[in-house]
C-alpha cells in the first residue's frame, strides 16, 4: 500500500532550518494566544508551519498526495540545492548565482506567498472573478470549441474543494510568467552575524498588504536568518538596523506562528517596535521608502 504523506509544510523544512539556533531548533510564539508554546520549549523545523493533508486529494475514499510529492517537493528540492550553493558562497563571486538562478528564486518567492494558508481567500476571490483562465487553464473540447458541457465542467471545477488545493501552485506559475516584464533589480543581501533569527507564517514583505502584485512589486524575502532576497532599486548599503526593521515586521505581520532562535529577541523586537512605531503601516512605510532610494546616505 502506498505511503501517503500528510504533514505538508507551507514553509519548507529546508527553509526553516535557516532560522534555527545552535541546537538546530527554534522557539514558537503563538501570536493569537500571545505566548510561547510550552513555555519556550525548543522545536525542530519539521514540527511547525505545516497543515495536515493540505495537498492531499480525497476522492471516492482514496487519497493521493501527487501535488505534494510530484510538484511542490520536487521544486523545493531544487531550491534547497540552490540555497545551499548560495549559503556556502559569498558576495565576492555573486553567491555563485547565474542569471538563470534568479528567476528560480523569484519563482520560489511567488510559491511561498501563494502557498500560505491565509492566501486561500484571495485565491478563491480571484477564481470567482477571473474563472479558470486566470490560472492559465481552459476547458475546451478536442477541436478547441466550447459548449454547454465545457461550461458545466468548468463550474464544477470552480466549486471542487479538492481542485482548489492546487490554486496556490497554479497562481505561482502564472505570476512567474508575468514577471518577465519586471526590470527592477534582484539582490541577495547578506548580514554579518550578530542578531538572532526570526521567521513567521507570513514571511514575504510587500509595500502593500492588500493584494500586492507579487510578480512586479518591490519585496523583501528573508532567505535565512542572516540573508535577504530583495527586489528594489537599492542594491547596496543595507545595514543591521535595516535587518532589525525587517525582522520586526516579519514578526508583527505574522498571522499565528512566529519562530525565534532566542526568546530574548522577541522582547527586543517588541521593545524596538513600541518605542519607534505606532503601527505596522508606519514600520512598513519606513522600510520601503528606504529600499526605493538610490541615495545610500538616507538614514533609517
PDB file of C-alpha atoms in Angstrom:
ATOM      1  CA  UNK A   1       0.000   0.000   0.000  1.00  0.00           C
ATOM      2  CA  UNK A   2       1.304   3.423  -0.955  1.00  0.00           C
ATOM      3  CA  UNK A   3       2.570   5.522   1.933  1.00  0.00           C
ATOM      4  CA  UNK A   4       0.737   8.870   1.696  1.00  0.00           C
ATOM      5  CA  UNK A   5       2.342  11.957   3.214  1.00  0.00           C
ATOM      6  CA  UNK A   6       0.180  14.135   5.456  1.00  0.00           C
ATOM      7  CA  UNK A   7       2.424  16.750   7.098  1.00  0.00           C
ATOM      8  CA  UNK A   8       2.517  19.346   4.345  1.00  0.00           C
ATOM      9  CA  UNK A   9       4.690  22.359   5.114  1.00  0.00           C
ATOM     10  CA  UNK A  10       3.735  25.705   3.662  1.00  0.00           C
ATOM     11  CA  UNK A  11       7.199  26.821   4.794  1.00  0.00           C
ATOM     12  CA  UNK A  12       9.561  24.040   3.645  1.00  0.00           C
ATOM     13  CA  UNK A  13      11.712  22.346   6.281  1.00  0.00           C
ATOM     14  CA  UNK A  14      14.947  23.150   4.429  1.00  0.00           C
ATOM     15  CA  UNK A  15      13.955  26.835   4.520  1.00  0.00           C
ATOM     16  CA  UNK A  16      13.084  26.786   8.228  1.00  0.00           C
ATOM     17  CA  UNK A  17      16.490  25.290   9.058  1.00  0.00           C
ATOM     18  CA  UNK A  18      17.980  28.665   8.142  1.00  0.00           C
ATOM     19  CA  UNK A  19      16.315  30.246  11.189  1.00  0.00           C
ATOM     20  CA  UNK A  20      17.325  27.787  13.882  1.00  0.00           C
ATOM     21  CA  UNK A  21      19.758  28.219  16.780  1.00  0.00           C
ATOM     22  CA  UNK A  22      22.911  26.239  17.537  1.00  0.00           C
ATOM     23  CA  UNK A  23      20.747  23.273  18.532  1.00  0.00           C
ATOM     24  CA  UNK A  24      19.112  23.311  15.058  1.00  0.00           C
ATOM     25  CA  UNK A  25      15.843  24.225  16.768  1.00  0.00           C
ATOM     26  CA  UNK A  26      13.721  27.287  17.477  1.00  0.00           C
ATOM     27  CA  UNK A  27      11.056  28.507  19.881  1.00  0.00           C
ATOM     28  CA  UNK A  28       7.488  29.068  18.679  1.00  0.00           C
ATOM     29  CA  UNK A  29       5.457  32.118  19.654  1.00  0.00           C
ATOM     30  CA  UNK A  30       1.686  31.838  19.226  1.00  0.00           C
ATOM     31  CA  UNK A  31       0.552  35.306  18.246  1.00  0.00           C
ATOM     32  CA  UNK A  32      -3.140  34.559  18.774  1.00  0.00           C
ATOM     33  CA  UNK A  33      -2.504  33.298  22.312  1.00  0.00           C
ATOM     34  CA  UNK A  34       0.256  35.879  22.899  1.00  0.00           C
ATOM     35  CA  UNK A  35       2.586  33.317  24.446  1.00  0.00           C
ATOM     36  CA  UNK A  36       5.400  30.917  23.645  1.00  0.00           C
ATOM     37  CA  UNK A  37       4.316  27.316  23.048  1.00  0.00           C
ATOM     38  CA  UNK A  38       5.113  25.077  26.028  1.00  0.00           C
ATOM     39  CA  UNK A  39       6.771  27.958  27.895  1.00  0.00           C
ATOM     40  CA  UNK A  40       9.586  28.362  25.410  1.00  0.00           C
ATOM     41  CA  UNK A  41      10.355  24.757  24.548  1.00  0.00           C
ATOM     42  CA  UNK A  42      12.622  24.342  21.529  1.00  0.00           C
ATOM     43  CA  UNK A  43      11.147  22.604  18.464  1.00  0.00           C
ATOM     44  CA  UNK A  44      12.652  21.084  15.330  1.00  0.00           C
ATOM     45  CA  UNK A  45      11.840  22.782  11.981  1.00  0.00           C
ATOM     46  CA  UNK A  46       9.565  19.906  10.948  1.00  0.00           C
ATOM     47  CA  UNK A  47       7.297  20.472  13.983  1.00  0.00           C
ATOM     48  CA  UNK A  48       5.556  23.657  12.816  1.00  0.00           C
ATOM     49  CA  UNK A  49       4.445  25.648   9.786  1.00  0.00           C
ATOM     50  CA  UNK A  50       2.522  22.782   8.201  1.00  0.00           C
ATOM     51  CA  UNK A  51      -1.082  21.701   7.687  1.00  0.00           C
ATOM     52  CA  UNK A  52      -2.409  18.175   7.811  1.00  0.00           C
ATOM     53  CA  UNK A  53      -3.282  16.899   4.315  1.00  0.00           C
ATOM     54  CA  UNK A  54      -3.179  20.410   2.859  1.00  0.00           C
ATOM     55  CA  UNK A  55      -2.099  18.990  -0.515  1.00  0.00           C
ATOM     56  CA  UNK A  56      -3.811  15.607  -0.317  1.00  0.00           C
ATOM     57  CA  UNK A  57      -6.629  14.914  -2.760  1.00  0.00           C
ATOM     58  CA  UNK A  58      -9.528  12.811  -1.489  1.00  0.00           C
ATOM     59  CA  UNK A  59     -11.806  11.022  -3.946  1.00  0.00           C
ATOM     60  CA  UNK A  60     -14.061   8.015  -3.531  1.00  0.00           C
ATOM     61  CA  UNK A  61     -12.399   7.077  -0.260  1.00  0.00           C
ATOM     62  CA  UNK A  62      -8.902   7.165  -1.789  1.00  0.00           C
ATOM     63  CA  UNK A  63      -6.072   9.610  -1.055  1.00  0.00           C
ATOM     64  CA  UNK A  64      -3.416  10.951  -3.404  1.00  0.00           C
ATOM     65  CA  UNK A  65      -0.576  13.309  -2.495  1.00  0.00           C
ATOM     66  CA  UNK A  66       0.748  13.905  -6.028  1.00  0.00           C
ATOM     67  CA  UNK A  67       0.604  17.703  -5.658  1.00  0.00           C
ATOM     68  CA  UNK A  68       2.894  17.484  -2.641  1.00  0.00           C
ATOM     69  CA  UNK A  69       5.280  14.778  -3.855  1.00  0.00           C
ATOM     70  CA  UNK A  70       5.451  15.312  -7.623  1.00  0.00           C
ATOM     71  CA  UNK A  71       5.265  19.099  -7.788  1.00  0.00           C
ATOM     72  CA  UNK A  72       5.909  21.002  -4.554  1.00  0.00           C
ATOM     73  CA  UNK A  73       8.505  18.628  -3.067  1.00  0.00           C
ATOM     74  CA  UNK A  74      10.436  18.381  -6.330  1.00  0.00           C
ATOM     75  CA  UNK A  75      10.559  22.144  -6.706  1.00  0.00           C
ATOM     76  CA  UNK A  76      11.563  22.534  -3.054  1.00  0.00           C
ATOM     77  CA  UNK A  77      14.415  20.059  -3.617  1.00  0.00           C
ATOM     78  CA  UNK A  78      15.779  22.153  -6.496  1.00  0.00           C
ATOM     79  CA  UNK A  79      15.530  25.356  -4.465  1.00  0.00           C
ATOM     80  CA  UNK A  80      17.114  23.661  -1.468  1.00  0.00           C
ATOM     81  CA  UNK A  81      20.188  22.844  -3.563  1.00  0.00           C
ATOM     82  CA  UNK A  82      20.347  26.445  -4.778  1.00  0.00           C
ATOM     83  CA  UNK A  83      20.061  27.740  -1.206  1.00  0.00           C
ATOM     84  CA  UNK A  84      22.955  25.504  -0.131  1.00  0.00           C
ATOM     85  CA  UNK A  85      25.025  26.816  -3.021  1.00  0.00           C
ATOM     86  CA  UNK A  86      24.278  30.437  -2.091  1.00  0.00           C
ATOM     87  CA  UNK A  87      24.914  29.980   1.627  1.00  0.00           C
ATOM     88  CA  UNK A  88      28.240  28.234   1.036  1.00  0.00           C
ATOM     89  CA  UNK A  89      29.400  31.024  -1.252  1.00  0.00           C
ATOM     90  CA  UNK A  90      29.757  34.801  -0.827  1.00  0.00           C
ATOM     91  CA  UNK A  91      29.220  38.246  -2.394  1.00  0.00           C
ATOM     92  CA  UNK A  92      32.704  38.293  -3.920  1.00  0.00           C
ATOM     93  CA  UNK A  93      31.528  35.826  -6.599  1.00  0.00           C
ATOM     94  CA  UNK A  94      27.850  36.861  -6.516  1.00  0.00           C
ATOM     95  CA  UNK A  95      26.992  33.803  -4.394  1.00  0.00           C
ATOM     96  CA  UNK A  96      27.684  31.581  -7.429  1.00  0.00           C
ATOM     97  CA  UNK A  97      24.235  32.531  -8.729  1.00  0.00           C
ATOM     98  CA  UNK A  98      23.723  32.626 -12.503  1.00  0.00           C
ATOM     99  CA  UNK A  99      21.206  34.664 -14.479  1.00  0.00           C
ATOM    100  CA  UNK A 100      19.096  31.516 -14.748  1.00  0.00           C
ATOM    101  CA  UNK A 101      19.060  31.062 -10.974  1.00  0.00           C
ATOM    102  CA  UNK A 102      17.491  34.441 -10.214  1.00  0.00           C
ATOM    103  CA  UNK A 103      14.139  33.609 -11.899  1.00  0.00           C
ATOM    104  CA  UNK A 104      14.068  30.347  -9.917  1.00  0.00           C
ATOM    105  CA  UNK A 105      14.495  32.293  -6.678  1.00  0.00           C
ATOM    106  CA  UNK A 106      11.735  34.660  -7.781  1.00  0.00           C
ATOM    107  CA  UNK A 107       9.517  31.692  -8.548  1.00  0.00           C
ATOM    108  CA  UNK A 108      10.181  30.396  -5.043  1.00  0.00           C
ATOM    109  CA  UNK A 109       9.068  33.724  -3.550  1.00  0.00           C
ATOM    110  CA  UNK A 110       5.882  33.527  -5.646  1.00  0.00           C
ATOM    111  CA  UNK A 111       5.221  29.987  -4.456  1.00  0.00           C
ATOM    112  CA  UNK A 112       5.983  30.828  -0.827  1.00  0.00           C
ATOM    113  CA  UNK A 113       3.487  33.686  -0.975  1.00  0.00           C
ATOM    114  CA  UNK A 114       0.634  31.747  -2.578  1.00  0.00           C
ATOM    115  CA  UNK A 115       1.018  28.502  -0.623  1.00  0.00           C
ATOM    116  CA  UNK A 116       0.434  30.284   2.703  1.00  0.00           C
ATOM    117  CA  UNK A 117      -2.880  29.168   4.280  1.00  0.00           C
ATOM    118  CA  UNK A 118      -4.216  32.688   4.751  1.00  0.00           C
ATOM    119  CA  UNK A 119      -3.967  33.371   0.986  1.00  0.00           C
ATOM    120  CA  UNK A 120      -6.793  30.964   0.210  1.00  0.00           C
ATOM    121  CA  UNK A 121      -9.445  33.670   0.421  1.00  0.00           C
ATOM    122  CA  UNK A 122      -7.534  35.758  -2.139  1.00  0.00           C
ATOM    123  CA  UNK A 123      -7.266  32.740  -4.435  1.00  0.00           C
ATOM    124  CA  UNK A 124     -10.972  31.969  -4.071  1.00  0.00           C
ATOM    125  CA  UNK A 125     -11.884  35.571  -4.846  1.00  0.00           C
ATOM    126  CA  UNK A 126      -9.603  35.590  -7.879  1.00  0.00           C
ATOM    127  CA  UNK A 127     -11.076  32.300  -9.110  1.00  0.00           C
ATOM    128  CA  UNK A 128     -14.630  33.637  -8.945  1.00  0.00           C
ATOM    129  CA  UNK A 129     -13.618  36.862 -10.682  1.00  0.00           C
ATOM    130  CA  UNK A 130     -11.301  35.544 -13.409  1.00  0.00           C
ATOM    131  CA  UNK A 131     -12.512  31.943 -13.791  1.00  0.00           C
ATOM    132  CA  UNK A 132     -10.004  29.215 -14.640  1.00  0.00           C
ATOM    133  CA  UNK A 133      -8.346  31.313 -17.333  1.00  0.00           C
ATOM    134  CA  UNK A 134      -6.870  33.484 -14.583  1.00  0.00           C
ATOM    135  CA  UNK A 135      -4.839  30.420 -13.568  1.00  0.00           C
ATOM    136  CA  UNK A 136      -3.810  29.583 -17.120  1.00  0.00           C
ATOM    137  CA  UNK A 137      -6.436  26.835 -17.510  1.00  0.00           C
ATOM    138  CA  UNK A 138      -9.015  26.473 -20.287  1.00  0.00           C
ATOM    139  CA  UNK A 139     -11.754  23.869 -20.600  1.00  0.00           C
ATOM    140  CA  UNK A 140     -12.369  23.044 -24.266  1.00  0.00           C
ATOM    141  CA  UNK A 141     -13.410  20.179 -26.482  1.00  0.00           C
ATOM    142  CA  UNK A 142     -10.831  18.317 -28.560  1.00  0.00           C
ATOM    143  CA  UNK A 143     -11.465  20.603 -31.509  1.00  0.00           C
ATOM    144  CA  UNK A 144     -10.864  23.694 -29.366  1.00  0.00           C
ATOM    145  CA  UNK A 145     -14.512  24.663 -29.114  1.00  0.00           C
ATOM    146  CA  UNK A 146     -16.596  25.345 -26.010  1.00  0.00           C
ATOM    147  CA  UNK A 147     -20.197  24.412 -25.363  1.00  0.00           C
ATOM    148  CA  UNK A 148     -22.667  23.831 -22.575  1.00  0.00           C
ATOM    149  CA  UNK A 149     -20.768  20.763 -21.348  1.00  0.00           C
ATOM    150  CA  UNK A 150     -17.424  22.543 -21.092  1.00  0.00           C
ATOM    151  CA  UNK A 151     -19.077  25.412 -19.241  1.00  0.00           C
ATOM    152  CA  UNK A 152     -20.686  22.990 -16.779  1.00  0.00           C
ATOM    153  CA  UNK A 153     -17.396  21.182 -16.232  1.00  0.00           C
ATOM    154  CA  UNK A 154     -15.590  24.455 -15.555  1.00  0.00           C
ATOM    155  CA  UNK A 155     -18.217  25.426 -12.991  1.00  0.00           C
ATOM    156  CA  UNK A 156     -17.838  22.020 -11.378  1.00  0.00           C
ATOM    157  CA  UNK A 157     -14.078  22.529 -11.066  1.00  0.00           C
ATOM    158  CA  UNK A 158     -14.522  26.013  -9.645  1.00  0.00           C
ATOM    159  CA  UNK A 159     -16.599  24.575  -6.834  1.00  0.00           C
ATOM    160  CA  UNK A 160     -14.472  21.496  -6.197  1.00  0.00           C
ATOM    161  CA  UNK A 161     -12.732  21.824  -2.814  1.00  0.00           C
ATOM    162  CA  UNK A 162     -10.083  19.260  -3.801  1.00  0.00           C
ATOM    163  CA  UNK A 163      -9.235  21.039  -7.053  1.00  0.00           C
ATOM    164  CA  UNK A 164      -8.872  24.323  -5.156  1.00  0.00           C
ATOM    165  CA  UNK A 165      -5.920  22.853  -3.259  1.00  0.00           C
ATOM    166  CA  UNK A 166      -3.857  23.304  -6.429  1.00  0.00           C
ATOM    167  CA  UNK A 167      -4.658  27.005  -6.900  1.00  0.00           C
ATOM    168  CA  UNK A 168      -1.673  28.316  -4.935  1.00  0.00           C
ATOM    169  CA  UNK A 169       0.752  26.302  -7.061  1.00  0.00           C
ATOM    170  CA  UNK A 170      -1.006  27.326 -10.285  1.00  0.00           C
ATOM    171  CA  UNK A 171      -1.021  31.009  -9.323  1.00  0.00           C
ATOM    172  CA  UNK A 172       2.712  30.940  -8.585  1.00  0.00           C
ATOM    173  CA  UNK A 173       3.310  29.671 -12.136  1.00  0.00           C
ATOM    174  CA  UNK A 174       1.115  32.392 -13.642  1.00  0.00           C
ATOM    175  CA  UNK A 175       2.914  35.079 -11.623  1.00  0.00           C
ATOM    176  CA  UNK A 176       6.279  33.760 -12.792  1.00  0.00           C
ATOM    177  CA  UNK A 177       5.244  34.192 -16.436  1.00  0.00           C
ATOM    178  CA  UNK A 178       4.078  37.755 -15.739  1.00  0.00           C
ATOM    179  CA  UNK A 179       7.429  38.525 -14.131  1.00  0.00           C
ATOM    180  CA  UNK A 180       9.221  38.715 -17.496  1.00  0.00           C
ATOM    181  CA  UNK A 181       8.419  42.379 -17.917  1.00  0.00           C
ATOM    182  CA  UNK A 182       9.733  43.414 -14.494  1.00  0.00           C
ATOM    183  CA  UNK A 183      13.123  45.150 -14.717  1.00  0.00           C
ATOM    184  CA  UNK A 184      13.653  46.021 -11.056  1.00  0.00           C
ATOM    185  CA  UNK A 185      16.983  44.593  -9.796  1.00  0.00           C
ATOM    186  CA  UNK A 186      17.049  41.467  -7.640  1.00  0.00           C
ATOM    187  CA  UNK A 187      19.669  41.412  -4.881  1.00  0.00           C
ATOM    188  CA  UNK A 188      20.899  38.835  -2.376  1.00  0.00           C
ATOM    189  CA  UNK A 189      21.844  40.764   0.749  1.00  0.00           C
ATOM    190  CA  UNK A 190      23.864  39.026   3.494  1.00  0.00           C
ATOM    191  CA  UNK A 191      24.321  40.368   7.017  1.00  0.00           C
ATOM    192  CA  UNK A 192      27.127  39.801   9.462  1.00  0.00           C
ATOM    193  CA  UNK A 193      26.311  37.537  12.357  1.00  0.00           C
ATOM    194  CA  UNK A 194      25.152  39.355  15.464  1.00  0.00           C
ATOM    195  CA  UNK A 195      21.376  39.326  15.740  1.00  0.00           C
ATOM    196  CA  UNK A 196      19.242  36.253  16.498  1.00  0.00           C
ATOM    197  CA  UNK A 197      16.822  34.894  13.884  1.00  0.00           C
ATOM    198  CA  UNK A 198      13.091  35.264  13.394  1.00  0.00           C
ATOM    199  CA  UNK A 199      10.679  33.741  10.880  1.00  0.00           C
ATOM    200  CA  UNK A 200       6.893  33.681  10.666  1.00  0.00           C
ATOM    201  CA  UNK A 201       3.949  32.182   8.812  1.00  0.00           C
ATOM    202  CA  UNK A 202       3.850  35.354   6.703  1.00  0.00           C
ATOM    203  CA  UNK A 203       7.498  35.925   5.730  1.00  0.00           C
ATOM    204  CA  UNK A 204       7.269  37.839   2.430  1.00  0.00           C
ATOM    205  CA  UNK A 205       7.213  41.630   2.856  1.00  0.00           C
ATOM    206  CA  UNK A 206       5.488  43.903   0.336  1.00  0.00           C
ATOM    207  CA  UNK A 207       4.820  47.620   0.460  1.00  0.00           C
ATOM    208  CA  UNK A 208       1.096  46.961   0.258  1.00  0.00           C
ATOM    209  CA  UNK A 209      -0.561  44.341   2.436  1.00  0.00           C
ATOM    210  CA  UNK A 210      -3.646  44.386   0.246  1.00  0.00           C
ATOM    211  CA  UNK A 211      -3.182  42.119  -2.773  1.00  0.00           C
ATOM    212  CA  UNK A 212       0.295  43.117  -3.941  1.00  0.00           C
ATOM    213  CA  UNK A 213       1.444  42.311  -7.463  1.00  0.00           C
ATOM    214  CA  UNK A 214       3.764  39.501  -6.471  1.00  0.00           C
ATOM    215  CA  UNK A 215       5.370  39.412  -9.919  1.00  0.00           C
ATOM    216  CA  UNK A 216       6.076  43.152 -10.053  1.00  0.00           C
ATOM    217  CA  UNK A 217       6.105  44.984  -6.705  1.00  0.00           C
ATOM    218  CA  UNK A 218       9.217  45.523  -4.588  1.00  0.00           C
ATOM    219  CA  UNK A 219       9.608  42.855  -1.921  1.00  0.00           C
ATOM    220  CA  UNK A 220      11.877  41.643   0.867  1.00  0.00           C
ATOM    221  CA  UNK A 221      12.133  37.925   1.468  1.00  0.00           C
ATOM    222  CA  UNK A 222      14.275  36.521   4.309  1.00  0.00           C
ATOM    223  CA  UNK A 223      16.202  33.607   2.774  1.00  0.00           C
ATOM    224  CA  UNK A 224      17.638  32.744   6.186  1.00  0.00           C
ATOM    225  CA  UNK A 225      18.279  34.422   9.494  1.00  0.00           C
ATOM    226  CA  UNK A 226      21.121  36.487   8.082  1.00  0.00           C
ATOM    227  CA  UNK A 227      20.326  36.816   4.373  1.00  0.00           C
ATOM    228  CA  UNK A 228      17.558  38.612   2.444  1.00  0.00           C
ATOM    229  CA  UNK A 229      16.425  38.362  -1.172  1.00  0.00           C
ATOM    230  CA  UNK A 230      15.291  41.842  -2.256  1.00  0.00           C
ATOM    231  CA  UNK A 231      13.636  43.309  -5.339  1.00  0.00           C
ATOM    232  CA  UNK A 232      14.259  47.043  -5.282  1.00  0.00           C
ATOM    233  CA  UNK A 233      16.253  49.794  -6.981  1.00  0.00           C
ATOM    234  CA  UNK A 234      18.555  49.975  -3.978  1.00  0.00           C
ATOM    235  CA  UNK A 235      21.156  47.245  -4.362  1.00  0.00           C
ATOM    236  CA  UNK A 236      23.655  48.014  -1.580  1.00  0.00           C
ATOM    237  CA  UNK A 237      24.253  49.767   1.729  1.00  0.00           C
ATOM    238  CA  UNK A 238      21.929  47.646   3.837  1.00  0.00           C
ATOM    239  CA  UNK A 239      22.957  47.563   7.493  1.00  0.00           C
ATOM    240  CA  UNK A 240      21.954  45.789  10.704  1.00  0.00           C
ATOM    241  CA  UNK A 241      19.395  48.485  11.527  1.00  0.00           C
ATOM    242  CA  UNK A 242      17.623  47.563   8.304  1.00  0.00           C
ATOM    243  CA  UNK A 243      17.692  43.902   9.332  1.00  0.00           C
ATOM    244  CA  UNK A 244      16.190  44.868  12.684  1.00  0.00           C
ATOM    245  CA  UNK A 245      13.363  46.722  10.919  1.00  0.00           C
ATOM    246  CA  UNK A 246      12.636  43.790   8.616  1.00  0.00           C
ATOM    247  CA  UNK A 247      12.772  41.237  11.444  1.00  0.00           C
ATOM    248  CA  UNK A 248      10.301  43.366  13.389  1.00  0.00           C
ATOM    249  CA  UNK A 249       7.834  43.462  10.501  1.00  0.00           C
ATOM    250  CA  UNK A 250       8.198  39.725   9.828  1.00  0.00           C
ATOM    251  CA  UNK A 251       7.213  39.228  13.469  1.00  0.00           C
ATOM    252  CA  UNK A 252       4.408  41.785  13.567  1.00  0.00           C
ATOM    253  CA  UNK A 253       2.722  40.772  10.305  1.00  0.00           C
ATOM    254  CA  UNK A 254       2.547  37.107  11.322  1.00  0.00           C
ATOM    255  CA  UNK A 255      -0.894  35.509  11.310  1.00  0.00           C
ATOM    256  CA  UNK A 256      -0.389  32.907  14.041  1.00  0.00           C
ATOM    257  CA  UNK A 257       3.108  31.436  14.428  1.00  0.00           C
ATOM    258  CA  UNK A 258       6.496  33.106  14.789  1.00  0.00           C
ATOM    259  CA  UNK A 259       9.784  31.291  15.323  1.00  0.00           C
ATOM    260  CA  UNK A 260      12.647  32.770  17.342  1.00  0.00           C
ATOM    261  CA  UNK A 261      16.147  31.366  17.712  1.00  0.00           C
ATOM    262  CA  UNK A 262      16.353  33.155  21.075  1.00  0.00           C
ATOM    263  CA  UNK A 263      13.479  34.235  23.338  1.00  0.00           C
ATOM    264  CA  UNK A 264      15.316  37.453  24.189  1.00  0.00           C
ATOM    265  CA  UNK A 265      14.929  38.578  20.580  1.00  0.00           C
ATOM    266  CA  UNK A 266      11.146  38.543  20.997  1.00  0.00           C
ATOM    267  CA  UNK A 267      11.440  41.048  23.838  1.00  0.00           C
ATOM    268  CA  UNK A 268      13.986  43.157  21.932  1.00  0.00           C
ATOM    269  CA  UNK A 269      11.786  43.423  18.827  1.00  0.00           C
ATOM    270  CA  UNK A 270       8.726  44.286  20.903  1.00  0.00           C
ATOM    271  CA  UNK A 271      10.605  46.999  22.745  1.00  0.00           C
ATOM    272  CA  UNK A 272      12.043  48.391  19.496  1.00  0.00           C
ATOM    273  CA  UNK A 273       8.617  48.427  17.829  1.00  0.00           C
ATOM    274  CA  UNK A 274       6.791  50.045  20.747  1.00  0.00           C
ATOM    275  CA  UNK A 275       9.459  52.718  21.092  1.00  0.00           C
ATOM    276  CA  UNK A 276       9.636  53.786  17.440  1.00  0.00           C
ATOM    277  CA  UNK A 277       6.350  52.948  15.700  1.00  0.00           C
ATOM    278  CA  UNK A 278       2.626  53.458  16.228  1.00  0.00           C
ATOM    279  CA  UNK A 279       1.579  50.641  13.902  1.00  0.00           C
ATOM    280  CA  UNK A 280       2.875  48.218  11.269  1.00  0.00           C
ATOM    281  CA  UNK A 281       1.834  50.567   8.452  1.00  0.00           C
ATOM    282  CA  UNK A 282       4.323  53.129   9.742  1.00  0.00           C
ATOM    283  CA  UNK A 283       7.056  50.497  10.013  1.00  0.00           C
ATOM    284  CA  UNK A 284       6.307  49.165   6.530  1.00  0.00           C
ATOM    285  CA  UNK A 285       6.389  52.670   5.059  1.00  0.00           C
ATOM    286  CA  UNK A 286       9.826  53.333   6.532  1.00  0.00           C
ATOM    287  CA  UNK A 287      11.266  50.077   5.213  1.00  0.00           C
ATOM    288  CA  UNK A 288      10.003  50.503   1.664  1.00  0.00           C
ATOM    289  CA  UNK A 289      10.870  54.176   1.445  1.00  0.00           C
ATOM    290  CA  UNK A 290      14.439  53.141   2.201  1.00  0.00           C
ATOM    291  CA  UNK A 291      14.728  50.363  -0.391  1.00  0.00           C
ATOM    292  CA  UNK A 292      13.333  52.630  -3.118  1.00  0.00           C
ATOM    293  CA  UNK A 293      16.159  55.121  -2.567  1.00  0.00           C
ATOM    294  CA  UNK A 294      19.369  55.023  -4.547  1.00  0.00           C
ATOM    295  CA  UNK A 295      20.792  57.605  -2.141  1.00  0.00           C
ATOM    296  CA  UNK A 296      22.863  55.471   0.203  1.00  0.00           C
ATOM    297  CA  UNK A 297      23.109  58.348   2.680  1.00  0.00           C
ATOM    298  CA  UNK A 298      19.419  58.169   3.602  1.00  0.00           C
ATOM    299  CA  UNK A 299      19.049  57.470   7.288  1.00  0.00           C
ATOM    300  CA  UNK A 300      16.957  54.644   8.645  1.00  0.00           C
TER     301      UNK A 300
END
